[in-house]
Coordinates of C-alpha atoms in Angstrom, one line a residue:
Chain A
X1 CA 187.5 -10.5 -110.4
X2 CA 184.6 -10.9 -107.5
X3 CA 185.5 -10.6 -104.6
X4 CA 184.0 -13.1 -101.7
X5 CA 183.6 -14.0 -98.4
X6 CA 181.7 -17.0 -97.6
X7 CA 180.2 -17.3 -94.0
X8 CA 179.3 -20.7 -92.4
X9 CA 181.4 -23.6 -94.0
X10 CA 178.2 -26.4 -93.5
X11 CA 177.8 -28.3 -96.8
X12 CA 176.7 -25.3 -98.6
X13 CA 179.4 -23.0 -98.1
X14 CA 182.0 -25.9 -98.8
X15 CA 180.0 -26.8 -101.8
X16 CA 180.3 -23.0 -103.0
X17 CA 183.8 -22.6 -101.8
X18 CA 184.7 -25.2 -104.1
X19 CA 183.1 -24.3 -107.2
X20 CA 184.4 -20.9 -106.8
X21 CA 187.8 -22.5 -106.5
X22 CA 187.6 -23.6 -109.9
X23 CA 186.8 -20.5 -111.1
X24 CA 189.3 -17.7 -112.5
X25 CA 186.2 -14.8 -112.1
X26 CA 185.7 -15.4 -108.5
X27 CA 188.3 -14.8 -105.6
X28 CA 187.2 -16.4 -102.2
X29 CA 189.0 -14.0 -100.0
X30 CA 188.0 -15.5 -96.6
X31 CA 186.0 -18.0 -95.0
X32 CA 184.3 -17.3 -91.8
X33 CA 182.9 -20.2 -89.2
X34 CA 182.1 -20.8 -85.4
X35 CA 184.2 -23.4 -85.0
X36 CA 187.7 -24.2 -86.7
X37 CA 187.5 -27.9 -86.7
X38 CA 185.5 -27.9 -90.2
X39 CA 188.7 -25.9 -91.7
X40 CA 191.0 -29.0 -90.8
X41 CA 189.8 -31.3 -94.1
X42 CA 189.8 -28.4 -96.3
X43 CA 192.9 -26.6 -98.2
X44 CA 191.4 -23.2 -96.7
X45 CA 194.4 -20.7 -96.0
X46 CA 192.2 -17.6 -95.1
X47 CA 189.7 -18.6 -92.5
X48 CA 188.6 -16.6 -89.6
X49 CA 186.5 -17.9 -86.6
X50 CA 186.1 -14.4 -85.5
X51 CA 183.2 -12.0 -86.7
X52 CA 185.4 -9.1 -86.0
X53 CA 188.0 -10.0 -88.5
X54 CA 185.5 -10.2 -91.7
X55 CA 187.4 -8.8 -94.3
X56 CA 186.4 -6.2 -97.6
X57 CA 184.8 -7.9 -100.2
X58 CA 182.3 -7.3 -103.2
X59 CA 180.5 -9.8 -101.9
X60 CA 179.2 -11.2 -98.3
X61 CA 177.6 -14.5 -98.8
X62 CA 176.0 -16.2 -95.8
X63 CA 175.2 -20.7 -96.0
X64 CA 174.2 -20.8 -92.6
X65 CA 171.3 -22.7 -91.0
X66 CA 167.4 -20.9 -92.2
X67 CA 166.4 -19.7 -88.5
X68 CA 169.8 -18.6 -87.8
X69 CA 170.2 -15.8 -90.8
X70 CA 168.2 -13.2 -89.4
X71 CA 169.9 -12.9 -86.2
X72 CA 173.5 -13.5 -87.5
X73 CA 173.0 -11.1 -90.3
X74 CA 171.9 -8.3 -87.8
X75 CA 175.3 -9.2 -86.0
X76 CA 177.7 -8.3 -89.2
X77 CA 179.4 -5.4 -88.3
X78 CA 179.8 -4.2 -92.2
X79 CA 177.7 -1.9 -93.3
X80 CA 176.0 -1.3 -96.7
X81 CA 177.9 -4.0 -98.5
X82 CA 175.9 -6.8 -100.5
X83 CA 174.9 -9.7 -98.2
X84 CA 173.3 -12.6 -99.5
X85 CA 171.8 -15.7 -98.0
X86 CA 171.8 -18.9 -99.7
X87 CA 168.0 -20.3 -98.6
X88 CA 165.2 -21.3 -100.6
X89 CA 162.7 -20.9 -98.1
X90 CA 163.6 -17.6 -95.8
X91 CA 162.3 -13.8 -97.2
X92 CA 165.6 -11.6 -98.5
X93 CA 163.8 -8.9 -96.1
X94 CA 164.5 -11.2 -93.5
X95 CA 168.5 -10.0 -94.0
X96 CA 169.5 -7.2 -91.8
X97 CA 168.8 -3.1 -93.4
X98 CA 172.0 -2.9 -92.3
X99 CA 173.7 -3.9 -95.8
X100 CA 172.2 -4.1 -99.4
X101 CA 170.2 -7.3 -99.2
X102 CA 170.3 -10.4 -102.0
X103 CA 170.0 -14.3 -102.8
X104 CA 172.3 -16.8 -104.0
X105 CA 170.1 -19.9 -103.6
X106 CA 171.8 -22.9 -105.4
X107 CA 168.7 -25.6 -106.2
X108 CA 170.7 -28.7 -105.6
X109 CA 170.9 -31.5 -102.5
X110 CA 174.0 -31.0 -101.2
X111 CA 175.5 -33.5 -98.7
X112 CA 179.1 -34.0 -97.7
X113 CA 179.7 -37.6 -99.3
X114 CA 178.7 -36.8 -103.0
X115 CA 180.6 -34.0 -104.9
X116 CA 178.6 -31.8 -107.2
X117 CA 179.1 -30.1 -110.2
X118 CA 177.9 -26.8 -110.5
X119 CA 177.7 -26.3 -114.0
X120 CA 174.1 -27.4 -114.3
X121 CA 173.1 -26.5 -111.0
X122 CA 170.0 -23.6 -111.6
X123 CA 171.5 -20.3 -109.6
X124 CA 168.6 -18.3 -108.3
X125 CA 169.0 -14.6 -107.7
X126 CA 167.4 -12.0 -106.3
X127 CA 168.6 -8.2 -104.6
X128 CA 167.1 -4.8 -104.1
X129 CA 168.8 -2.9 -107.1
X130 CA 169.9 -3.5 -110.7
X131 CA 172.9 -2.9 -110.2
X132 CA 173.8 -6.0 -107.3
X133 CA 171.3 -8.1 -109.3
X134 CA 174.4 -7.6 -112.1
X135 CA 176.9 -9.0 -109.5
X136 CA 175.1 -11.5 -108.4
X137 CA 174.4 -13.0 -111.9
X138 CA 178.1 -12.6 -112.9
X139 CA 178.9 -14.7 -109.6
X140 CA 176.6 -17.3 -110.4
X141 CA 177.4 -17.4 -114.1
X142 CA 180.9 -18.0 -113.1
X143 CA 180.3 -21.5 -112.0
X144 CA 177.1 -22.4 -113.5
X145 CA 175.4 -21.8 -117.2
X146 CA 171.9 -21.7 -115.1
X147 CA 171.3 -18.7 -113.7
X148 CA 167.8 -17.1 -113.3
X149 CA 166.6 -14.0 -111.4
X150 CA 163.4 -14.6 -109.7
X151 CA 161.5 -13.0 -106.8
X152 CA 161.6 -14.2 -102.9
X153 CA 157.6 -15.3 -103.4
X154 CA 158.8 -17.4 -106.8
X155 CA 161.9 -18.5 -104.8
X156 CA 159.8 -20.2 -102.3
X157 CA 157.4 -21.8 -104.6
X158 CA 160.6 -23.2 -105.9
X159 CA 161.6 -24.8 -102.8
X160 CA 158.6 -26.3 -102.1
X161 CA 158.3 -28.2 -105.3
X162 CA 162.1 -29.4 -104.4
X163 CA 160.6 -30.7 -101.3
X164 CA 158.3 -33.0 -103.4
X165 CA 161.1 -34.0 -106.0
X166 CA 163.5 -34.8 -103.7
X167 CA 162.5 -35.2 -99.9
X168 CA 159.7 -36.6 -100.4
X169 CA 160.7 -38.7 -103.3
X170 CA 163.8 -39.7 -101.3
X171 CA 161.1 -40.7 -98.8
X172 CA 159.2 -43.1 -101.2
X173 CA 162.2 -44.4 -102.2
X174 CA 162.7 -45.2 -98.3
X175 CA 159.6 -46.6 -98.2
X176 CA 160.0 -49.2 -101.0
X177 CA 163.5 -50.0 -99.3
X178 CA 161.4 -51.3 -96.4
X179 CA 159.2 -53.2 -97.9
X180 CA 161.8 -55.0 -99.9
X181 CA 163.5 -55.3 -96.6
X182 CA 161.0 -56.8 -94.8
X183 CA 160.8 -59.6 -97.6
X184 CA 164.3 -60.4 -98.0
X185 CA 164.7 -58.3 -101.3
X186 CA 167.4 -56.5 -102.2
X187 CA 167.1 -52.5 -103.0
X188 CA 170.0 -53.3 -105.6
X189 CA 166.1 -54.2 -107.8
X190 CA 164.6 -51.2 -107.6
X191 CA 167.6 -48.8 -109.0
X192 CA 167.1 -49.6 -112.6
X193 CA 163.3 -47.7 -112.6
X194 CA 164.5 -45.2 -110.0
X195 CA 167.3 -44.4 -112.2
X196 CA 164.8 -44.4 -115.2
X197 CA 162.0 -42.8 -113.6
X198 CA 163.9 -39.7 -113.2
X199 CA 165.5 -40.0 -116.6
X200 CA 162.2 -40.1 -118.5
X201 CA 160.9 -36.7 -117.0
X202 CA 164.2 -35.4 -118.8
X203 CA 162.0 -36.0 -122.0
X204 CA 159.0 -36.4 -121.2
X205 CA 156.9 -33.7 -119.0
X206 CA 155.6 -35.6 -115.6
X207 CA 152.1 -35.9 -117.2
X208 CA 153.1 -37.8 -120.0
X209 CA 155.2 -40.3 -118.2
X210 CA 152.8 -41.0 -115.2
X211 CA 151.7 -44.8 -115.7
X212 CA 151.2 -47.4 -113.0
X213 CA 147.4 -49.1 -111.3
X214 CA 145.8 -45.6 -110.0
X215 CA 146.1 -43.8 -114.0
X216 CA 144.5 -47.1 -115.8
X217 CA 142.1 -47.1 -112.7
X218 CA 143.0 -51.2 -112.3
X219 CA 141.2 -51.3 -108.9
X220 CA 142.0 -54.7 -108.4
X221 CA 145.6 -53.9 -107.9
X222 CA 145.0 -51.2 -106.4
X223 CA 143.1 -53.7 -103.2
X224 CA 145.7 -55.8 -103.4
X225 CA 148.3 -53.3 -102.8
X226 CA 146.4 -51.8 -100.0
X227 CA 145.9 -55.4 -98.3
X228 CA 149.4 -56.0 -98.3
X229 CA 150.2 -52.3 -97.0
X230 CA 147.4 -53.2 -94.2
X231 CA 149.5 -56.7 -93.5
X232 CA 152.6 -54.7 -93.0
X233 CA 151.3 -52.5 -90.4
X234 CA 153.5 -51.8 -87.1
X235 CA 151.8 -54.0 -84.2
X236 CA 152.5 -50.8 -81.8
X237 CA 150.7 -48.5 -84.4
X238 CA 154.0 -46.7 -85.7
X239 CA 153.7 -45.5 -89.0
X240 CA 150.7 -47.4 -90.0
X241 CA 149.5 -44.5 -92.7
X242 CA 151.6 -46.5 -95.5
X243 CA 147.6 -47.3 -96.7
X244 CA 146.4 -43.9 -96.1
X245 CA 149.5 -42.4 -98.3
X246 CA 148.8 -45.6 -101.0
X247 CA 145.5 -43.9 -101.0
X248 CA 145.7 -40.6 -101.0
X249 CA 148.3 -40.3 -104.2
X250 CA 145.8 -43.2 -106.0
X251 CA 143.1 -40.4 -105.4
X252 CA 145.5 -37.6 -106.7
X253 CA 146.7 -39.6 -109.8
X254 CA 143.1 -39.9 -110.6
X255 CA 141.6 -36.6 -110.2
X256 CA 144.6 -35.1 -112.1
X257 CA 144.7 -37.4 -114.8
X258 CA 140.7 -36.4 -115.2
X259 CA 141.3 -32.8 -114.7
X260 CA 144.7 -32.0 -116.4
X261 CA 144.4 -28.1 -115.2
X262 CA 143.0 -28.6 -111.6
X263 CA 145.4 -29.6 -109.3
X264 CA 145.6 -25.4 -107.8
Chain B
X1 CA 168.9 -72.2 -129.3
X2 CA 165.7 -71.4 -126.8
X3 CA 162.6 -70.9 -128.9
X4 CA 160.4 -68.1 -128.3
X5 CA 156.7 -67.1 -129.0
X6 CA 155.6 -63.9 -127.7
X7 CA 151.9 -63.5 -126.8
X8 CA 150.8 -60.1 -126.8
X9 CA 152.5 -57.5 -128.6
X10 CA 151.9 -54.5 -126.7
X11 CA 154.8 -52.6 -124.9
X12 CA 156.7 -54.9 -122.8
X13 CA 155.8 -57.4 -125.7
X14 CA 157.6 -55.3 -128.1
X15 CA 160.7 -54.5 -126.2
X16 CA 161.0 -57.7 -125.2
X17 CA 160.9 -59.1 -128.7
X18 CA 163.6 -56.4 -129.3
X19 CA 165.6 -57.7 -126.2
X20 CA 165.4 -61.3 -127.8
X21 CA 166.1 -60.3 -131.3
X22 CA 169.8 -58.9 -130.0
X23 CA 170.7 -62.2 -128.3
X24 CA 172.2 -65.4 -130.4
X25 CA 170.8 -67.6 -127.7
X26 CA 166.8 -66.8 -128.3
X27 CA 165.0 -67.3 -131.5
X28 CA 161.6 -65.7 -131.2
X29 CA 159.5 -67.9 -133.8
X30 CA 156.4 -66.0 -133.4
X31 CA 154.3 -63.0 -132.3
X32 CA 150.6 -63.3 -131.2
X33 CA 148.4 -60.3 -131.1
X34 CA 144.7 -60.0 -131.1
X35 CA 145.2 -57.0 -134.1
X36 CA 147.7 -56.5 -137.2
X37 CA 148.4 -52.9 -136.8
X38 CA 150.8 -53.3 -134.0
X39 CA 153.3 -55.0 -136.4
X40 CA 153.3 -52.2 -139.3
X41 CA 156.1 -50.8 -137.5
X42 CA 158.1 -53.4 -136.6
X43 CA 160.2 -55.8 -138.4
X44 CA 158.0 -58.7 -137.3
X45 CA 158.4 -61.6 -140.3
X46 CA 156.4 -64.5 -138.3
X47 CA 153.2 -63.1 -136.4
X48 CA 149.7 -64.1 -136.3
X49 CA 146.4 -63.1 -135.5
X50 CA 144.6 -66.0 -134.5
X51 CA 145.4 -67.7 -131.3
X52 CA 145.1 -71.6 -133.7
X53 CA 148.2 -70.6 -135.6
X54 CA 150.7 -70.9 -132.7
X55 CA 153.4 -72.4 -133.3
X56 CA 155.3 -75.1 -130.7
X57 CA 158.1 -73.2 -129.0
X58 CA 160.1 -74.0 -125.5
X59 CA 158.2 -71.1 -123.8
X60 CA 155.6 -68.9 -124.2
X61 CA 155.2 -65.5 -123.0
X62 CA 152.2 -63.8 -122.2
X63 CA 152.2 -59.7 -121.9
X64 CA 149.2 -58.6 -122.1
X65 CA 147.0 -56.2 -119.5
X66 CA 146.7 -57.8 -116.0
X67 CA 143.2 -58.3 -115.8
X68 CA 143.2 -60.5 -119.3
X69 CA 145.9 -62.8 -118.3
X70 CA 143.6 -65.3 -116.7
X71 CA 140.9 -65.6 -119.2
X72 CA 143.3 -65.6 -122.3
X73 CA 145.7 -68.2 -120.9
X74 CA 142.4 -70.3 -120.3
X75 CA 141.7 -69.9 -123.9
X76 CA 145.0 -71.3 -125.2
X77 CA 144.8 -74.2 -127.1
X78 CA 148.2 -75.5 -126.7
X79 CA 149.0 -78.4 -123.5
X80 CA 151.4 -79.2 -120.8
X81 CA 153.9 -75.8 -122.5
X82 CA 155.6 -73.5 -120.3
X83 CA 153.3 -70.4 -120.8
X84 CA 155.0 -67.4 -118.3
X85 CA 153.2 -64.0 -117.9
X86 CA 155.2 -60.5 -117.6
X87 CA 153.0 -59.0 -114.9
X88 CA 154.4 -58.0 -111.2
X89 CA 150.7 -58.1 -109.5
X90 CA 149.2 -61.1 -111.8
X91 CA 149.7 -64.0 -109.0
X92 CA 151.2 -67.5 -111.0
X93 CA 148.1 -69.3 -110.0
X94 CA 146.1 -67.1 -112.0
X95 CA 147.6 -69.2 -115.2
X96 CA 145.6 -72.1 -116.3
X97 CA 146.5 -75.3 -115.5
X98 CA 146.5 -76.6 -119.0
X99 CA 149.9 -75.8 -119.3
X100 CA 153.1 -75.7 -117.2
X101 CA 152.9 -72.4 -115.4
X102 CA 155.8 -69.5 -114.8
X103 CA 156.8 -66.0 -114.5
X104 CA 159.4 -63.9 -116.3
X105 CA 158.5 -60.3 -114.7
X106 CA 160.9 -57.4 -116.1
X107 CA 161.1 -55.4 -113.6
X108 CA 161.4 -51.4 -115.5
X109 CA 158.6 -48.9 -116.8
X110 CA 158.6 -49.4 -121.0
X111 CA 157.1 -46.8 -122.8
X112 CA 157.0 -46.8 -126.7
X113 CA 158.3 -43.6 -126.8
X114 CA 162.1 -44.4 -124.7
X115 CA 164.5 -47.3 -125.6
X116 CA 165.5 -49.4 -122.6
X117 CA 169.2 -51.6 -122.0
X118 CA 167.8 -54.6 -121.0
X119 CA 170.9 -55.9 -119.5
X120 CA 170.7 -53.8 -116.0
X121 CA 166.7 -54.6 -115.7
X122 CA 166.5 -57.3 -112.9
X123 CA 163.9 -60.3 -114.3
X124 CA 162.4 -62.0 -111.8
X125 CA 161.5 -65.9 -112.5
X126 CA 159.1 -67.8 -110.5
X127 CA 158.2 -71.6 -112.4
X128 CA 156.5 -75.1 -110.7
X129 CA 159.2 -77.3 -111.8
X130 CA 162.9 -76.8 -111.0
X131 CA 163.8 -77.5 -114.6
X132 CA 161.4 -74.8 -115.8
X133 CA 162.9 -72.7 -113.7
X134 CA 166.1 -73.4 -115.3
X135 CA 164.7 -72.8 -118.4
X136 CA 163.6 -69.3 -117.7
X137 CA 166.9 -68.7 -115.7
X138 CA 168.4 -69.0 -119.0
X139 CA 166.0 -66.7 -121.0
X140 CA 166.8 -64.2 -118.6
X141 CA 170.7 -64.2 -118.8
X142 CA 170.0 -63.9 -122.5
X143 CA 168.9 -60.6 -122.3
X144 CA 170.2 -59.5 -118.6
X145 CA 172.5 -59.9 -116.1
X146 CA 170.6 -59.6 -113.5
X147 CA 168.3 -62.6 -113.1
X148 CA 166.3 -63.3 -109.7
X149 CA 163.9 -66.4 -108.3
X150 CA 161.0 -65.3 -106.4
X151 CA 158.1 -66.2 -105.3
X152 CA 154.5 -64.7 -105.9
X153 CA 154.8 -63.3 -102.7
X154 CA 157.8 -61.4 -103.1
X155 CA 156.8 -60.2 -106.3
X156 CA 153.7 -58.7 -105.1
X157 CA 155.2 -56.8 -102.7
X158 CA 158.3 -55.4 -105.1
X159 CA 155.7 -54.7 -107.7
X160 CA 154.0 -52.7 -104.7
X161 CA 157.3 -50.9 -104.0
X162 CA 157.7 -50.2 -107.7
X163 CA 154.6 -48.1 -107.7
X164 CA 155.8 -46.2 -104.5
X165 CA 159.3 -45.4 -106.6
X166 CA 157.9 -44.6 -110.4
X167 CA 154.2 -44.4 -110.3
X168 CA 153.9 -42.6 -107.0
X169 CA 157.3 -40.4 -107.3
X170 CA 156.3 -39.4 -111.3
X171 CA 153.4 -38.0 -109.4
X172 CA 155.3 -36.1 -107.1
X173 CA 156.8 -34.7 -110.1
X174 CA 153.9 -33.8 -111.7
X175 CA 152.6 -31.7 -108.5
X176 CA 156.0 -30.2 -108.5
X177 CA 155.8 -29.1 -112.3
X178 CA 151.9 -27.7 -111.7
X179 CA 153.5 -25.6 -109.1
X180 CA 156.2 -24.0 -110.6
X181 CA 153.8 -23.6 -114.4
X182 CA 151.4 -21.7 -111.8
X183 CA 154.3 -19.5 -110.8
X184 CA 155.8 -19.4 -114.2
X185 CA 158.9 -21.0 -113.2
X186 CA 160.4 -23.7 -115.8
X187 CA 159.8 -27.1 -114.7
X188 CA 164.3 -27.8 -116.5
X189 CA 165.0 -26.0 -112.7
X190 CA 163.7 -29.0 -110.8
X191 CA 165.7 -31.2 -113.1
X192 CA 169.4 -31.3 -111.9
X193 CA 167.9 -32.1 -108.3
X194 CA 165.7 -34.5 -109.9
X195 CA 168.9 -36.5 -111.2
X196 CA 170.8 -36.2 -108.3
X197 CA 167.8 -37.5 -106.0
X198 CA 167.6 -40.9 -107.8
X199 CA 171.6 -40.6 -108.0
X200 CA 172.3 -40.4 -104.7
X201 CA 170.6 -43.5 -103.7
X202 CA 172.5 -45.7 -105.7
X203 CA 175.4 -45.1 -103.5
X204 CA 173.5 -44.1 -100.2
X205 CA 170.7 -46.0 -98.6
X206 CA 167.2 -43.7 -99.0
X207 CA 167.7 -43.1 -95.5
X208 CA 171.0 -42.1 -95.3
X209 CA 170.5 -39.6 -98.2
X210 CA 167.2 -38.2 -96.3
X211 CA 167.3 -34.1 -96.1
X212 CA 164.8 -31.5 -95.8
X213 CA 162.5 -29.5 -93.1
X214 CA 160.5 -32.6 -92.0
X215 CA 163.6 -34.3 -90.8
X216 CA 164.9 -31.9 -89.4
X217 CA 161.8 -30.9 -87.1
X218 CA 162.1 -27.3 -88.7
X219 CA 158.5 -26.6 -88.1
X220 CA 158.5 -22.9 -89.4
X221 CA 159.4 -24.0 -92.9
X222 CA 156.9 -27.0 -93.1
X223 CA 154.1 -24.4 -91.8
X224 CA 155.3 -22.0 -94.7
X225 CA 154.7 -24.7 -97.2
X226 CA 151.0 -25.9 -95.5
X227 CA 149.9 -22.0 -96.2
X228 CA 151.3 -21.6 -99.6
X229 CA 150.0 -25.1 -100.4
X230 CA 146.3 -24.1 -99.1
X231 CA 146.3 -21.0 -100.7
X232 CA 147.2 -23.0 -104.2
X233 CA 143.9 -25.1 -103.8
X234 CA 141.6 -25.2 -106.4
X235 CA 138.5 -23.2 -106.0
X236 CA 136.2 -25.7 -107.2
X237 CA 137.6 -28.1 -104.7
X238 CA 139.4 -30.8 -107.1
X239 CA 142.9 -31.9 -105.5
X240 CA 142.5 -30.0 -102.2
X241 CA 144.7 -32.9 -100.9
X242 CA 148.2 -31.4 -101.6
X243 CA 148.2 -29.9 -97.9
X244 CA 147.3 -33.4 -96.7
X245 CA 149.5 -35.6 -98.6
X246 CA 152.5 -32.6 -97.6
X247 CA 151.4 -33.6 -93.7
X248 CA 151.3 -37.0 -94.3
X249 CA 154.5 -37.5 -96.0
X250 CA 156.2 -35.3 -93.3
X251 CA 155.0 -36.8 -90.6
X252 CA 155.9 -40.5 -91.7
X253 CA 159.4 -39.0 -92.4
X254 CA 159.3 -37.8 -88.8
X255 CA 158.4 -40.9 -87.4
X256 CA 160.9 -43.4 -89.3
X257 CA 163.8 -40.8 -88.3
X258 CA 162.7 -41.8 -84.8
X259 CA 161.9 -45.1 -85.5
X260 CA 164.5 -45.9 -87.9
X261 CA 162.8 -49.8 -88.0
X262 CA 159.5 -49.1 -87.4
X263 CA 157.9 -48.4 -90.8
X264 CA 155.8 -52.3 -91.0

């Protein structure tokens, strides 16, 4: 049995608290947070709001906000356990020397209204010795059949290609909601080919499933979409780079489709 | 019985025919296209090469590249028929006007390779006549249950936002699997987060299930992703626009979170 304490109950930590509910291999032992007020909606019986209460565990994991873990981790008052952050984007040398550093990032979206299941979720870890790498891929095989061991420069590579796939997709996706919007269409008609979009780079890699007015170079289209994103511009000059954003991902489509291996 | 021939057998052709062939209220009597080998695969009885074998149906559907419609619907030698085209960009006017003109856009990305349900993929009818639009109403429940009148208009600009969420998203998944094969990460990590992306905006609204550092103004990690994103370019200076189109898209999703209505 693992021992746990999770610290910072945001979405994360929830998220995690859950899935190690459901497990028989992991024991949350305590769950620390600021406030109480996030305990309320929760079953949590062993909660502390206190710092100086943390109790013994195998394992300190810490699902607080990026900028905040360096400080807070410097503020534990254990010494020379495992503490591990759950970030995609911050260093493990940004943890405190105080304890034995690691990383317990979970690559999903996690938001309060959708549950998850962890199964497939990919569980990327990373700590100073062998031996806490060990632990850490015990606790992450215990709720999901993903887990991979990759290094804090690979880790935030990661991230930033989950920025594309899903902030910055989400964006697009608000961006076609608008201009349906603005023309008395419903969304409701574009969630068939979102939903199939994503399914067909389940099969197919991302190269072989791009299609669409920039690959076949149909310039004519390609006009008529920008006049209509020109049309659509704010009179007050807010957000009027739809065009420039049209453009600049025609130009990519192009120059990657001609050169397959060039895009870095 | 509504009586079908298909012009054009490429691959909305085909999966339309396939759509048709599964309902008891369409009979497709024929299949134009300009070569045989398209129909070796197929089960296709009653097809033709040449454009003075068609047959006399109730509609006829032309789905063939955008830039042809025009030219080859000119070239029919059939009178006062409801000829349609498939295309989202291809105004109705571009039809000639030797026949009754319509539209019967399928609004999905078909690709020979992937089956698609018909039934869930909104068609969207545009005719002259209110009986023809009838007509086509009733094609469309055939094969779907989602069946939409609009105008040219509004079909130019949801064929615009279609690009923004598959061509233009498929991209961003393409830059996101170049950067984890240059950092020998498996492109399978992205995919859970993938799925729940286009998941989670059947149920939220795109803004609603926005996340990430631009939102959030956390201007340490979006200057972490610039450098790693300049120090990916390309030597030779192909695609040296990642770093761009990163700034871009943040700032848009910067400026819509603070002018929630301000996008056109």
């Amino acid at each position: 049995m693992i021992e746990v304490v999770i610290l910072g109950f945001g979405n994360v930590g929830q998220h995690l608290y859950n899935a190690f509910m459901h497990s028989n291999q992991v024991k949350v032992i305590q769950v620390y947070n600021r406030t109480v007020s996030v305990f309320s909606s929760e079953m949590v019986s062993n909660y502390t709001t206190s710092l100086s209460n943390i109790k013994k565990a195998d394992i300190y994991i810490i699902a607080i906000p990026d900028d905040a873990i360096s400080d807070f981790s410097e503020k534990l008052s254990i010494r020379k356990q495992l503490v591990v952050h759950t970030s995609g984007s911050v260093g493990m040398n940004e943890l405190s020397g105080n304890n034995r550093k690691g990383i317990f990032y979970a690559l999903q979206t996690f938001s309060a209204a959708t549950d998850v299941d962890f199964n497939e979720i990919p569980i990327c870890i990373e700590a100073e010795s062998e031996a806490d790498v060990k632990t850490l891929v015990k606790l992450g095989e215990a709720i999901s059949e993903k887990v991979v061991v990759i290094n804090s420069q690979q880790r935030r590579k990661l991230h930033l290609a989950a920025v594309f796939v899903n902030n910055f997709v989400n964006h697009l996706y608000h961006i076609s909601a608008e201009i349906l919007d603005k023309n008395n269409l419903d969304f409701d008609l574009l969630k068939p080919l979102i939903t199939e979009t994503a399914k067909k780079v389940l099969v197919l890699s991302p190269s072989e499933a791009q299609t669409g007015p920039a690959l076949r170079n149909d310039q004519k289209t390609i006009e008529k979409h920008l006049s209509l994103l020109t049309e659509m511009r704010a009179p007050d000059g807010i957000n009027t780079n739809l065009a420039e954003l049209y453009q600049l991902i025609t130009k990519n489509i192009q120059n990657l489709s001609a050169n397959p291996t060039k895009l870095s």
